[in-house]
């Protein structure tokens, strides 16, 4: 790739990333020493407990990174609420089919982490999502914390085959935990293992049986609303190498490209489906059959008519339409930027060739005479960096072909909430 093109891409990336807004929302933090910080918090739409928090006091200030142990509370003005808690978590709870244990063997250990608060009142409900299972924690006065978690295990059937057993007896646990409250016990028998279903049980206790009839604050709706994909779109430009086959020389060419892209982020925002359409120009060479000449030769004293093809050499410039689709895996870091890796396929099609004859008689080449990319569907593997509206990626296409691309998001970031008043403790 020409050095000038690489320099231009790096310059544009540096200039644009200094001026665009990250996915920050108004909110507040309460530090471990009791200090309250109001400003903006990066919303990464966590499903599992966040390992760190990016915070800035104003939109123009530099972001700082805070670890969970430095915090008591993380509260977004538009919704979700996290609290640093020491909770008894059954690490043996497992729901992934390929990792189910044989038999039920609990392993309860206390972890300190930022748990998501769903209800806060006389009795509270919290949630912690781990790769192995989702845990809900119920706390009420005078009782230990109750861990409700999805769990399954393998057991041998009477036929000797291993079968999956659902060991999540959350309804019985809740009924016993709230055994002194008929309203909550009744709600537990019909509760679904969802934020809404478990919240009904806790609310029934708070409204009917709690000694302190204080109001219950709820963040259930906000916790549920995060589980939606997000679509982003914009423009893409960069440079690439192209390997030609057919009658071509087989050499690789450097060529700029430009187009549009769309990207769908899954609810956890760590996986996305990426696709783009772009066009570029390239030069090609080839030869085509101009005509067939006939001449008579004498073989064994007999005249024989021999046909000889006459070829014309040509050069041309053509457009190349390229389409890509694949998956990207995004990794958060303690800095606001993100790294990602991706894999997918690219398909190409030549269009609008401008041909000139360089040797031989005048002729009109057919599409089959044009040099084609050596692989019609090219597998690719890429590495990229994203900051705010801009992403840069370097992709390896097939064997020894490369593509360097810069994307700029034009659509509104759906993860950025509209401005609201900063939350109060």
mmCIF file of C-alpha atoms in Angstrom:
data_model
loop_
_atom_site.group_PDB
_atom_site.id
_atom_site.type_symbol
_atom_site.label_atom_id
_atom_site.label_comp_id
_atom_site.label_asym_id
_atom_site.label_seq_id
_atom_site.Cartn_x
_atom_site.Cartn_y
_atom_site.Cartn_z
ATOM 1 C CA UNK A 1 0.000 0.000 0.000
ATOM 2 C CA UNK A 2 1.393 3.450 -0.841
ATOM 3 C CA UNK A 3 2.956 5.200 2.133
ATOM 4 C CA UNK A 4 0.896 8.319 1.445
ATOM 5 C CA UNK A 5 -2.374 6.376 1.801
ATOM 6 C CA UNK A 6 -1.272 4.806 5.076
ATOM 7 C CA UNK A 7 -0.226 8.200 6.445
ATOM 8 C CA UNK A 8 -3.578 9.718 5.416
ATOM 9 C CA UNK A 9 -5.545 6.969 7.190
ATOM 10 C CA UNK A 10 -3.561 7.392 10.400
ATOM 11 C CA UNK A 11 -3.928 11.167 10.260
ATOM 12 C CA UNK A 12 -7.703 11.007 9.769
ATOM 13 C CA UNK A 13 -8.039 8.527 12.612
ATOM 14 C CA UNK A 14 -6.095 10.752 14.990
ATOM 15 C CA UNK A 15 -8.008 13.883 14.021
ATOM 16 C CA UNK A 16 -11.497 12.433 14.161
ATOM 17 C CA UNK A 17 -11.140 10.488 17.410
ATOM 18 C CA UNK A 18 -10.262 13.667 19.283
ATOM 19 C CA UNK A 19 -13.624 15.280 18.496
ATOM 20 C CA UNK A 20 -16.315 12.584 18.735
ATOM 21 C CA UNK A 21 -18.292 11.454 21.791
ATOM 22 C CA UNK A 22 -17.963 8.018 23.352
ATOM 23 C CA UNK A 23 -21.012 6.081 24.610
ATOM 24 C CA UNK A 24 -21.142 7.963 27.913
ATOM 25 C CA UNK A 25 -24.281 8.666 29.913
ATOM 26 C CA UNK A 26 -24.990 10.957 32.867
ATOM 27 C CA UNK A 27 -24.674 9.241 36.220
ATOM 28 C CA UNK A 28 -22.935 9.174 39.549
ATOM 29 C CA UNK A 29 -20.392 7.088 41.402
ATOM 30 C CA UNK A 30 -20.012 6.695 45.161
ATOM 31 C CA UNK A 31 -16.429 5.861 46.030
ATOM 32 C CA UNK A 32 -15.391 3.500 48.795
ATOM 33 C CA UNK A 33 -14.520 6.462 51.027
ATOM 34 C CA UNK A 34 -18.037 7.887 50.625
ATOM 35 C CA UNK A 35 -17.238 10.641 48.106
ATOM 36 C CA UNK A 36 -19.896 11.134 45.423
ATOM 37 C CA UNK A 37 -18.750 11.859 41.848
ATOM 38 C CA UNK A 38 -21.286 13.199 39.352
ATOM 39 C CA UNK A 39 -20.577 13.283 35.661
ATOM 40 C CA UNK A 40 -20.630 10.780 32.802
ATOM 41 C CA UNK A 41 -20.081 7.002 32.873
ATOM 42 C CA UNK A 42 -19.292 4.819 29.880
ATOM 43 C CA UNK A 43 -22.249 2.490 29.372
ATOM 44 C CA UNK A 44 -20.944 -0.833 28.085
ATOM 45 C CA UNK A 45 -24.251 -2.651 28.656
ATOM 46 C CA UNK A 46 -22.688 -5.303 30.830
ATOM 47 C CA UNK A 47 -24.270 -8.690 31.215
ATOM 48 C CA UNK A 48 -21.530 -9.977 33.488
ATOM 49 C CA UNK A 49 -20.271 -7.791 36.387
ATOM 50 C CA UNK A 50 -18.050 -4.957 35.082
ATOM 51 C CA UNK A 51 -14.349 -5.365 35.849
ATOM 52 C CA UNK A 52 -13.703 -1.612 35.632
ATOM 53 C CA UNK A 53 -15.599 1.639 35.077
ATOM 54 C CA UNK A 54 -14.684 4.581 32.834
ATOM 55 C CA UNK A 55 -15.775 7.922 34.324
ATOM 56 C CA UNK A 56 -15.304 11.558 33.378
ATOM 57 C CA UNK A 57 -16.637 14.605 35.287
ATOM 58 C CA UNK A 58 -17.516 16.496 32.071
ATOM 59 C CA UNK A 59 -17.893 15.668 28.397
ATOM 60 C CA UNK A 60 -14.563 17.337 27.574
ATOM 61 C CA UNK A 61 -12.543 15.886 30.458
ATOM 62 C CA UNK A 62 -10.242 12.870 30.177
ATOM 63 C CA UNK A 63 -11.753 9.583 31.325
ATOM 64 C CA UNK A 64 -10.371 7.837 34.390
ATOM 65 C CA UNK A 65 -10.553 4.116 35.134
ATOM 66 C CA UNK A 66 -11.938 2.946 38.478
ATOM 67 C CA UNK A 67 -11.878 -0.622 39.769
ATOM 68 C CA UNK A 68 -14.891 -2.168 41.552
ATOM 69 C CA UNK A 69 -13.107 -2.285 44.907
ATOM 70 C CA UNK A 70 -12.746 1.504 44.750
ATOM 71 C CA UNK A 71 -16.526 1.971 44.501
ATOM 72 C CA UNK A 72 -19.711 1.499 46.468
ATOM 73 C CA UNK A 73 -22.276 2.483 43.848
ATOM 74 C CA UNK A 74 -22.555 3.003 40.076
ATOM 75 C CA UNK A 75 -25.841 4.622 39.051
ATOM 76 C CA UNK A 76 -26.889 5.767 35.576
ATOM 77 C CA UNK A 77 -29.380 8.629 35.357
ATOM 78 C CA UNK A 78 -31.270 6.742 32.671
ATOM 79 C CA UNK A 79 -31.427 3.392 34.403
ATOM 80 C CA UNK A 80 -29.118 0.683 35.635
ATOM 81 C CA UNK A 81 -27.752 0.553 39.173
ATOM 82 C CA UNK A 82 -24.727 -1.442 40.378
ATOM 83 C CA UNK A 83 -23.542 -1.860 43.958
ATOM 84 C CA UNK A 84 -20.297 -3.344 45.260
ATOM 85 C CA UNK A 85 -21.280 -6.414 47.240
ATOM 86 C CA UNK A 86 -19.724 -9.446 48.901
ATOM 87 C CA UNK A 87 -22.045 -12.278 47.844
ATOM 88 C CA UNK A 88 -22.041 -16.070 48.386
ATOM 89 C CA UNK A 89 -21.926 -17.491 44.864
ATOM 90 C CA UNK A 90 -22.219 -21.167 44.030
ATOM 91 C CA UNK A 91 -19.387 -21.511 41.511
ATOM 92 C CA UNK A 92 -20.495 -25.044 40.670
ATOM 93 C CA UNK A 93 -23.777 -23.776 39.149
ATOM 94 C CA UNK A 94 -23.543 -24.633 35.456
ATOM 95 C CA UNK A 95 -25.950 -24.412 32.518
ATOM 96 C CA UNK A 96 -23.600 -24.948 29.540
ATOM 97 C CA UNK A 97 -24.324 -28.373 28.085
ATOM 98 C CA UNK A 98 -20.710 -29.134 27.212
ATOM 99 C CA UNK A 99 -19.571 -28.452 30.793
ATOM 100 C CA UNK A 100 -22.282 -30.017 32.926
ATOM 101 C CA UNK A 101 -20.898 -31.969 35.907
ATOM 102 C CA UNK A 102 -21.889 -35.507 36.791
ATOM 103 C CA UNK A 103 -24.029 -35.135 39.865
ATOM 104 C CA UNK A 104 -24.738 -32.116 42.006
ATOM 105 C CA UNK A 105 -21.776 -30.833 44.028
ATOM 106 C CA UNK A 106 -22.157 -27.211 45.265
ATOM 107 C CA UNK A 107 -19.128 -24.956 45.630
ATOM 108 C CA UNK A 108 -20.191 -21.784 47.474
ATOM 109 C CA UNK A 109 -17.581 -19.038 47.824
ATOM 110 C CA UNK A 110 -17.904 -15.354 48.618
ATOM 111 C CA UNK A 111 -17.002 -12.950 45.793
ATOM 112 C CA UNK A 112 -16.777 -9.166 45.967
ATOM 113 C CA UNK A 113 -18.041 -7.561 42.775
ATOM 114 C CA UNK A 114 -20.359 -4.969 41.246
ATOM 115 C CA UNK A 115 -23.779 -6.627 41.318
ATOM 116 C CA UNK A 116 -26.742 -5.191 39.452
ATOM 117 C CA UNK A 117 -29.529 -3.985 41.748
ATOM 118 C CA UNK A 118 -33.024 -4.826 40.494
ATOM 119 C CA UNK A 119 -35.037 -3.979 43.636
ATOM 120 C CA UNK A 120 -34.041 -2.033 46.728
ATOM 121 C CA UNK A 121 -36.306 -1.917 49.760
ATOM 122 C CA UNK A 122 -36.952 -3.877 52.967
ATOM 123 C CA UNK A 123 -36.084 -6.935 50.856
ATOM 124 C CA UNK A 124 -33.766 -6.477 47.894
ATOM 125 C CA UNK A 125 -33.100 -8.353 44.643
ATOM 126 C CA UNK A 126 -29.738 -8.351 42.868
ATOM 127 C CA UNK A 127 -28.413 -10.056 39.745
ATOM 128 C CA UNK A 128 -25.003 -11.397 38.732
ATOM 129 C CA UNK A 129 -24.556 -12.931 35.282
ATOM 130 C CA UNK A 130 -21.660 -15.346 34.870
ATOM 131 C CA UNK A 131 -20.716 -17.376 31.799
ATOM 132 C CA UNK A 132 -21.788 -20.549 33.567
ATOM 133 C CA UNK A 133 -25.149 -19.396 34.977
ATOM 134 C CA UNK A 134 -27.262 -16.413 35.991
ATOM 135 C CA UNK A 135 -27.516 -15.749 39.729
ATOM 136 C CA UNK A 136 -30.215 -13.760 41.555
ATOM 137 C CA UNK A 137 -29.662 -12.779 45.171
ATOM 138 C CA UNK A 138 -32.463 -12.045 47.634
ATOM 139 C CA UNK A 139 -31.745 -10.269 50.905
ATOM 140 C CA UNK A 140 -34.212 -9.583 53.729
ATOM 141 C CA UNK A 141 -33.741 -8.439 57.329
ATOM 142 C CA UNK A 142 -32.709 -11.145 59.751
ATOM 143 C CA UNK A 143 -31.935 -13.732 57.059
ATOM 144 C CA UNK A 144 -28.770 -14.701 55.167
ATOM 145 C CA UNK A 145 -28.486 -13.815 51.495
ATOM 146 C CA UNK A 146 -30.262 -16.341 49.253
ATOM 147 C CA UNK A 147 -28.499 -17.328 46.000
ATOM 148 C CA UNK A 148 -30.895 -18.447 43.266
ATOM 149 C CA UNK A 149 -29.105 -19.717 40.183
ATOM 150 C CA UNK A 150 -29.730 -21.686 37.044
ATOM 151 C CA UNK A 151 -28.102 -25.103 37.381
ATOM 152 C CA UNK A 152 -28.140 -28.485 35.646
ATOM 153 C CA UNK A 153 -26.123 -31.674 35.963
ATOM 154 C CA UNK A 154 -25.768 -35.089 34.340
ATOM 155 C CA UNK A 155 -27.187 -38.301 35.811
ATOM 156 C CA UNK A 156 -27.257 -41.862 34.563
ATOM 157 C CA UNK A 157 -30.755 -43.056 33.624
ATOM 158 C CA UNK A 158 -32.141 -46.522 34.233
ATOM 159 C CA UNK A 159 -31.045 -47.391 30.679
ATOM 160 C CA UNK A 160 -27.473 -46.374 31.446
ATOM 161 C CA UNK A 161 -27.550 -43.191 29.372
ATOM 162 C CA UNK A 162 -26.542 -39.790 30.733
ATOM 163 C CA UNK A 163 -29.484 -37.389 30.973
ATOM 164 C CA UNK A 164 -29.625 -33.705 31.867
ATOM 165 C CA UNK A 165 -31.319 -32.895 35.176
ATOM 166 C CA UNK A 166 -32.617 -29.383 35.910
ATOM 167 C CA UNK A 167 -31.584 -28.670 39.505
ATOM 168 C CA UNK A 168 -32.853 -25.101 39.732
ATOM 169 C CA UNK A 169 -35.346 -25.397 42.615
ATOM 170 C CA UNK A 170 -35.676 -21.629 43.036
ATOM 171 C CA UNK A 171 -39.425 -21.760 43.684
ATOM 172 C CA UNK A 172 -38.995 -24.077 46.671
ATOM 173 C CA UNK A 173 -36.101 -21.958 47.938
ATOM 174 C CA UNK A 174 -38.176 -18.774 47.748
ATOM 175 C CA UNK A 175 -41.196 -20.407 49.348
ATOM 176 C CA UNK A 176 -39.064 -21.499 52.283
ATOM 177 C CA UNK A 177 -37.188 -18.191 52.494
ATOM 178 C CA UNK A 178 -40.467 -16.248 52.704
ATOM 179 C CA UNK A 179 -42.314 -18.975 54.616
ATOM 180 C CA UNK A 180 -43.590 -16.458 57.196
ATOM 181 C CA UNK A 181 -45.204 -14.314 54.473
ATOM 182 C CA UNK A 182 -48.227 -15.944 52.767
ATOM 183 C CA UNK A 183 -48.299 -13.358 49.961
ATOM 184 C CA UNK A 184 -44.659 -13.940 49.022
ATOM 185 C CA UNK A 185 -44.914 -17.722 49.401
ATOM 186 C CA UNK A 186 -47.916 -17.804 47.099
ATOM 187 C CA UNK A 187 -46.140 -15.635 44.520
ATOM 188 C CA UNK A 188 -43.069 -17.907 44.708
ATOM 189 C CA UNK A 189 -45.037 -20.974 43.611
ATOM 190 C CA UNK A 190 -45.856 -19.328 40.252
ATOM 191 C CA UNK A 191 -42.713 -17.222 39.783
ATOM 192 C CA UNK A 192 -40.715 -17.445 36.573
ATOM 193 C CA UNK A 193 -36.913 -17.438 36.752
ATOM 194 C CA UNK A 194 -36.712 -13.951 35.256
ATOM 195 C CA UNK A 195 -36.149 -10.470 36.703
ATOM 196 C CA UNK A 196 -39.879 -9.753 36.497
ATOM 197 C CA UNK A 197 -40.949 -13.076 37.982
ATOM 198 C CA UNK A 198 -38.604 -12.934 40.967
ATOM 199 C CA UNK A 199 -39.318 -9.242 41.506
ATOM 200 C CA UNK A 200 -43.012 -10.051 42.060
ATOM 201 C CA UNK A 201 -42.085 -12.313 44.956
ATOM 202 C CA UNK A 202 -39.864 -9.718 46.623
ATOM 203 C CA UNK A 203 -42.442 -6.971 46.077
ATOM 204 C CA UNK A 204 -45.155 -9.163 47.612
ATOM 205 C CA UNK A 205 -43.051 -9.439 50.778
ATOM 206 C CA UNK A 206 -42.240 -5.723 50.902
ATOM 207 C CA UNK A 207 -45.854 -4.683 50.407
ATOM 208 C CA UNK A 208 -47.530 -7.241 52.677
ATOM 209 C CA UNK A 209 -45.126 -8.507 55.307
ATOM 210 C CA UNK A 210 -42.110 -6.241 55.804
ATOM 211 C CA UNK A 211 -41.855 -4.749 59.294
ATOM 212 C CA UNK A 212 -40.718 -1.500 57.722
ATOM 213 C CA UNK A 213 -43.214 -0.512 55.037
ATOM 214 C CA UNK A 214 -40.735 1.620 53.075
ATOM 215 C CA UNK A 215 -41.200 2.114 49.331
ATOM 216 C CA UNK A 216 -39.330 -0.235 47.005
ATOM 217 C CA UNK A 217 -37.174 1.264 44.252
ATOM 218 C CA UNK A 218 -37.142 -0.780 41.042
ATOM 219 C CA UNK A 219 -34.645 -1.025 38.193
ATOM 220 C CA UNK A 220 -36.187 -4.155 36.668
ATOM 221 C CA UNK A 221 -37.440 -2.447 33.483
ATOM 222 C CA UNK A 222 -34.043 -0.891 32.769
ATOM 223 C CA UNK A 223 -32.255 -4.200 33.268
ATOM 224 C CA UNK A 224 -34.554 -5.937 30.783
ATOM 225 C CA UNK A 225 -34.465 -3.205 28.147
ATOM 226 C CA UNK A 226 -30.702 -3.582 27.616
ATOM 227 C CA UNK A 227 -31.084 -6.979 25.974
ATOM 228 C CA UNK A 228 -31.540 -5.718 22.429
ATOM 229 C CA UNK A 229 -29.253 -5.685 19.395
ATOM 230 C CA UNK A 230 -27.969 -2.321 18.195
ATOM 231 C CA UNK A 231 -27.484 -1.314 14.554
ATOM 232 C CA UNK A 232 -24.821 1.106 13.347
ATOM 233 C CA UNK A 233 -23.943 2.243 9.828
ATOM 234 C CA UNK A 234 -21.522 4.565 8.097
ATOM 235 C CA UNK A 235 -18.851 4.860 5.417
ATOM 236 C CA UNK A 236 -15.671 2.874 4.853
ATOM 237 C CA UNK A 237 -12.503 3.741 2.922
ATOM 238 C CA UNK A 238 -8.943 2.517 2.695
ATOM 239 C CA UNK A 239 -6.502 0.629 0.527
ATOM 240 C CA UNK A 240 -6.069 -2.975 -0.493
ATOM 241 C CA UNK A 241 -3.972 -5.366 -2.526
ATOM 242 C CA UNK A 242 -5.542 -7.402 -5.326
ATOM 243 C CA UNK A 243 -4.199 -10.577 -6.933
ATOM 244 C CA UNK A 244 -5.309 -11.149 -10.520
ATOM 245 C CA UNK A 245 -5.483 -14.507 -12.309
ATOM 246 C CA UNK A 246 -6.735 -15.710 -15.681
ATOM 247 C CA UNK A 247 -4.643 -14.365 -18.539
ATOM 248 C CA UNK A 248 -3.254 -11.650 -16.271
ATOM 249 C CA UNK A 249 0.256 -11.296 -15.038
ATOM 250 C CA UNK A 250 -0.631 -12.631 -11.599
ATOM 251 C CA UNK A 251 0.963 -9.667 -9.873
ATOM 252 C CA UNK A 252 -0.610 -7.917 -6.905
ATOM 253 C CA UNK A 253 -1.838 -4.361 -7.214
ATOM 254 C CA UNK A 254 -2.447 -1.642 -4.640
ATOM 255 C CA UNK A 255 -5.786 0.094 -4.953
ATOM 256 C CA UNK A 256 -7.869 2.504 -2.855
ATOM 257 C CA UNK A 257 -11.505 1.635 -2.112
ATOM 258 C CA UNK A 258 -14.602 3.307 -0.645
ATOM 259 C CA UNK A 259 -18.101 2.225 0.298
ATOM 260 C CA UNK A 260 -20.685 1.850 3.050
ATOM 261 C CA UNK A 261 -20.983 -0.533 5.996
ATOM 262 C CA UNK A 262 -23.530 -1.796 8.486
ATOM 263 C CA UNK A 263 -22.911 -3.517 11.815
ATOM 264 C CA UNK A 264 -25.308 -5.226 14.200
ATOM 265 C CA UNK A 265 -24.074 -5.536 17.782
ATOM 266 C CA UNK A 266 -25.532 -8.352 19.869
ATOM 267 C CA UNK A 267 -26.974 -7.460 23.300
ATOM 268 C CA UNK A 268 -23.717 -7.882 25.192
ATOM 269 C CA UNK A 269 -21.958 -5.591 22.677
ATOM 270 C CA UNK A 270 -18.973 -7.941 22.592
ATOM 271 C CA UNK A 271 -19.997 -9.665 19.321
ATOM 272 C CA UNK A 272 -21.165 -7.990 16.119
ATOM 273 C CA UNK A 273 -22.175 -9.020 12.606
ATOM 274 C CA UNK A 274 -20.317 -6.775 10.166
ATOM 275 C CA UNK A 275 -20.939 -6.236 6.454
ATOM 276 C CA UNK A 276 -19.808 -3.694 3.879
ATOM 277 C CA UNK A 277 -20.073 -2.927 0.157
ATOM 278 C CA UNK A 278 -17.216 -1.105 -1.541
ATOM 279 C CA UNK A 279 -15.835 -0.274 -4.991
ATOM 280 C CA UNK A 280 -12.254 0.105 -6.192
ATOM 281 C CA UNK A 281 -10.369 0.449 -9.476
ATOM 282 C CA UNK A 282 -7.617 -1.762 -10.843
ATOM 283 C CA UNK A 283 -5.605 -2.245 -14.052
ATOM 284 C CA UNK A 284 -5.553 -5.516 -15.921
ATOM 285 C CA UNK A 285 -3.995 -7.136 -18.963
ATOM 286 C CA UNK A 286 -5.061 -9.985 -21.187
ATOM 287 C CA UNK A 287 -5.463 -11.251 -24.680
ATOM 288 C CA UNK A 288 -8.460 -12.103 -26.799
ATOM 289 C CA UNK A 289 -9.124 -13.927 -30.025
ATOM 290 C CA UNK A 290 -9.323 -11.340 -32.850
ATOM 291 C CA UNK A 291 -10.027 -13.722 -35.722
ATOM 292 C CA UNK A 292 -9.037 -17.058 -37.197
ATOM 293 C CA UNK A 293 -6.896 -17.069 -40.349
ATOM 294 C CA UNK A 294 -6.897 -19.966 -42.768
ATOM 295 C CA UNK A 295 -4.133 -21.042 -45.086
ATOM 296 C CA UNK A 296 -3.494 -24.079 -47.251
ATOM 297 C CA UNK A 297 -0.487 -26.283 -46.711
ATOM 298 C CA UNK A 298 0.590 -29.455 -48.509
ATOM 299 C CA UNK A 299 0.919 -32.550 -46.373
ATOM 300 C CA UNK A 300 1.796 -35.856 -48.054
ATOM 301 C CA UNK A 301 1.258 -34.230 -51.456
ATOM 302 C CA UNK A 302 -2.266 -33.285 -50.382
ATOM 303 C CA UNK A 303 -3.523 -29.731 -49.778
ATOM 304 C CA UNK A 304 -4.783 -29.226 -46.228
ATOM 305 C CA UNK A 305 -6.554 -26.118 -44.880
ATOM 306 C CA UNK A 306 -5.118 -25.041 -41.509
ATOM 307 C CA UNK A 307 -6.828 -22.587 -39.149
ATOM 308 C CA UNK A 308 -4.602 -20.324 -37.053
ATOM 309 C CA UNK A 309 -5.997 -18.119 -34.264
ATOM 310 C CA UNK A 310 -4.815 -14.526 -34.198
ATOM 311 C CA UNK A 311 -4.777 -12.912 -30.748
ATOM 312 C CA UNK A 312 -4.763 -9.285 -29.685
ATOM 313 C CA UNK A 313 -3.222 -8.087 -26.479
ATOM 314 C CA UNK A 314 -5.110 -5.509 -24.456
ATOM 315 C CA UNK A 315 -4.946 -3.518 -21.263
ATOM 316 C CA UNK A 316 -7.893 -2.223 -19.322
ATOM 317 C CA UNK A 317 -9.026 -0.386 -16.217
ATOM 318 C CA UNK A 318 -12.109 -1.720 -14.470
ATOM 319 C CA UNK A 319 -14.149 -1.317 -11.345
ATOM 320 C CA UNK A 320 -14.287 -3.995 -8.667
ATOM 321 C CA UNK A 321 -17.381 -4.324 -6.489
ATOM 322 C CA UNK A 322 -16.634 -6.105 -3.214
ATOM 323 C CA UNK A 323 -18.984 -7.364 -0.528
ATOM 324 C CA UNK A 324 -17.899 -8.598 2.902
ATOM 325 C CA UNK A 325 -19.730 -10.277 5.743
ATOM 326 C CA UNK A 326 -18.426 -11.746 8.983
ATOM 327 C CA UNK A 327 -18.284 -11.723 12.766
ATOM 328 C CA UNK A 328 -16.295 -9.453 15.041
ATOM 329 C CA UNK A 329 -15.358 -10.073 18.671
ATOM 330 C CA UNK A 330 -14.765 -6.915 20.710
ATOM 331 C CA UNK A 331 -12.577 -6.710 23.821
ATOM 332 C CA UNK A 332 -12.915 -4.015 26.452
ATOM 333 C CA UNK A 333 -9.838 -2.560 28.052
ATOM 334 C CA UNK A 334 -9.225 -0.127 30.870
ATOM 335 C CA UNK A 335 -8.995 2.573 28.241
ATOM 336 C CA UNK A 336 -12.086 3.856 26.385
ATOM 337 C CA UNK A 337 -10.934 2.215 23.140
ATOM 338 C CA UNK A 338 -11.640 -1.361 22.108
ATOM 339 C CA UNK A 339 -9.718 -3.973 20.188
ATOM 340 C CA UNK A 340 -11.532 -6.507 18.021
ATOM 341 C CA UNK A 341 -10.771 -9.535 15.885
ATOM 342 C CA UNK A 342 -12.927 -10.689 13.028
ATOM 343 C CA UNK A 343 -13.327 -13.358 10.399
ATOM 344 C CA UNK A 344 -15.557 -13.689 7.351
ATOM 345 C CA UNK A 345 -15.586 -13.879 3.564
ATOM 346 C CA UNK A 346 -15.337 -11.399 0.697
ATOM 347 C CA UNK A 347 -16.862 -11.730 -2.761
ATOM 348 C CA UNK A 348 -15.788 -9.674 -5.804
ATOM 349 C CA UNK A 349 -17.245 -8.780 -9.184
ATOM 350 C CA UNK A 350 -15.675 -6.802 -12.047
ATOM 351 C CA UNK A 351 -17.748 -4.088 -13.719
ATOM 352 C CA UNK A 352 -17.399 -1.337 -16.386
ATOM 353 C CA UNK A 353 -14.055 -2.313 -17.965
ATOM 354 C CA UNK A 354 -12.403 0.311 -20.202
ATOM 355 C CA UNK A 355 -10.360 -1.665 -22.778
ATOM 356 C CA UNK A 356 -7.622 -0.575 -25.200
ATOM 357 C CA UNK A 357 -5.752 -2.811 -27.627
ATOM 358 C CA UNK A 358 -1.983 -2.722 -27.080
ATOM 359 C CA UNK A 359 -0.849 -5.236 -29.730
ATOM 360 C CA UNK A 360 -2.507 -6.910 -32.693
ATOM 361 C CA UNK A 361 -5.623 -6.143 -34.705
ATOM 362 C CA UNK A 362 -8.714 -4.459 -33.323
ATOM 363 C CA UNK A 363 -10.839 -6.780 -31.211
ATOM 364 C CA UNK A 364 -13.491 -6.755 -28.517
ATOM 365 C CA UNK A 365 -12.609 -8.889 -25.472
ATOM 366 C CA UNK A 366 -15.249 -11.024 -23.814
ATOM 367 C CA UNK A 367 -15.818 -10.977 -20.058
ATOM 368 C CA UNK A 368 -14.058 -14.330 -19.888
ATOM 369 C CA UNK A 369 -10.884 -12.709 -21.266
ATOM 370 C CA UNK A 370 -10.610 -10.268 -18.376
ATOM 371 C CA UNK A 371 -8.319 -11.037 -15.482
ATOM 372 C CA UNK A 372 -10.274 -12.070 -12.398
ATOM 373 C CA UNK A 373 -9.377 -12.121 -8.722
ATOM 374 C CA UNK A 374 -7.800 -15.512 -8.151
ATOM 375 C CA UNK A 375 -10.421 -16.510 -5.541
ATOM 376 C CA UNK A 376 -14.080 -15.491 -6.069
ATOM 377 C CA UNK A 377 -14.887 -15.845 -2.350
ATOM 378 C CA UNK A 378 -11.905 -14.887 -0.242
ATOM 379 C CA UNK A 379 -11.696 -15.929 3.436
ATOM 380 C CA UNK A 380 -10.385 -13.187 5.686
ATOM 381 C CA UNK A 381 -9.048 -12.737 9.184
ATOM 382 C CA UNK A 382 -8.668 -9.289 10.704
ATOM 383 C CA UNK A 383 -7.534 -7.251 13.668
ATOM 384 C CA UNK A 384 -8.948 -3.821 14.476
ATOM 385 C CA UNK A 385 -9.176 -0.907 16.882
ATOM 386 C CA UNK A 386 -12.284 1.133 17.642
ATOM 387 C CA UNK A 387 -12.543 4.512 19.321
ATOM 388 C CA UNK A 388 -15.841 6.395 19.390
ATOM 389 C CA UNK A 389 -17.128 6.792 15.804
ATOM 390 C CA UNK A 390 -13.977 5.540 14.105
ATOM 391 C CA UNK A 391 -12.546 2.047 13.628
ATOM 392 C CA UNK A 392 -9.401 0.929 11.829
ATOM 393 C CA UNK A 393 -8.940 -2.677 10.735
ATOM 394 C CA UNK A 394 -6.221 -4.652 8.981
ATOM 395 C CA UNK A 395 -7.480 -7.782 7.242
ATOM 396 C CA UNK A 396 -5.594 -10.652 5.650
ATOM 397 C CA UNK A 397 -7.472 -11.806 2.530
ATOM 398 C CA UNK A 398 -6.574 -15.282 1.362
ATOM 399 C CA UNK A 399 -2.852 -15.742 0.782
ATOM 400 C CA UNK A 400 -0.612 -12.676 1.167
ATOM 401 C CA UNK A 401 -3.328 -10.150 0.235
ATOM 402 C CA UNK A 402 -4.106 -7.346 2.688
ATOM 403 C CA UNK A 403 -6.731 -4.688 3.229
ATOM 404 C CA UNK A 404 -6.464 -1.644 5.500
ATOM 405 C CA UNK A 405 -9.799 0.033 6.170
ATOM 406 C CA UNK A 406 -11.106 3.038 8.072
ATOM 407 C CA UNK A 407 -14.798 3.183 9.029
ATOM 408 C CA UNK A 408 -16.657 6.256 10.239
ATOM 409 C CA UNK A 409 -20.060 5.848 11.879
ATOM 410 C CA UNK A 410 -22.714 8.224 10.515
ATOM 411 C CA UNK A 411 -25.708 6.825 12.381
ATOM 412 C CA UNK A 412 -26.578 7.850 15.909
ATOM 413 C CA UNK A 413 -25.170 5.545 18.562
ATOM 414 C CA UNK A 414 -28.289 3.760 19.918
ATOM 415 C CA UNK A 415 -26.466 3.086 23.186
ATOM 416 C CA UNK A 416 -26.193 6.781 24.025
ATOM 417 C CA UNK A 417 -29.183 7.944 26.042
ATOM 418 C CA UNK A 418 -30.723 11.351 25.568
ATOM 419 C CA UNK A 419 -29.587 13.980 28.010
ATOM 420 C CA UNK A 420 -31.313 13.746 31.392
ATOM 421 C CA UNK A 421 -30.757 15.124 34.820
ATOM 422 C CA UNK A 422 -27.830 13.569 36.657
ATOM 423 C CA UNK A 423 -28.949 10.943 39.145
ATOM 424 C CA UNK A 424 -29.083 11.849 42.822
ATOM 425 C CA UNK A 425 -28.125 9.450 45.608
#
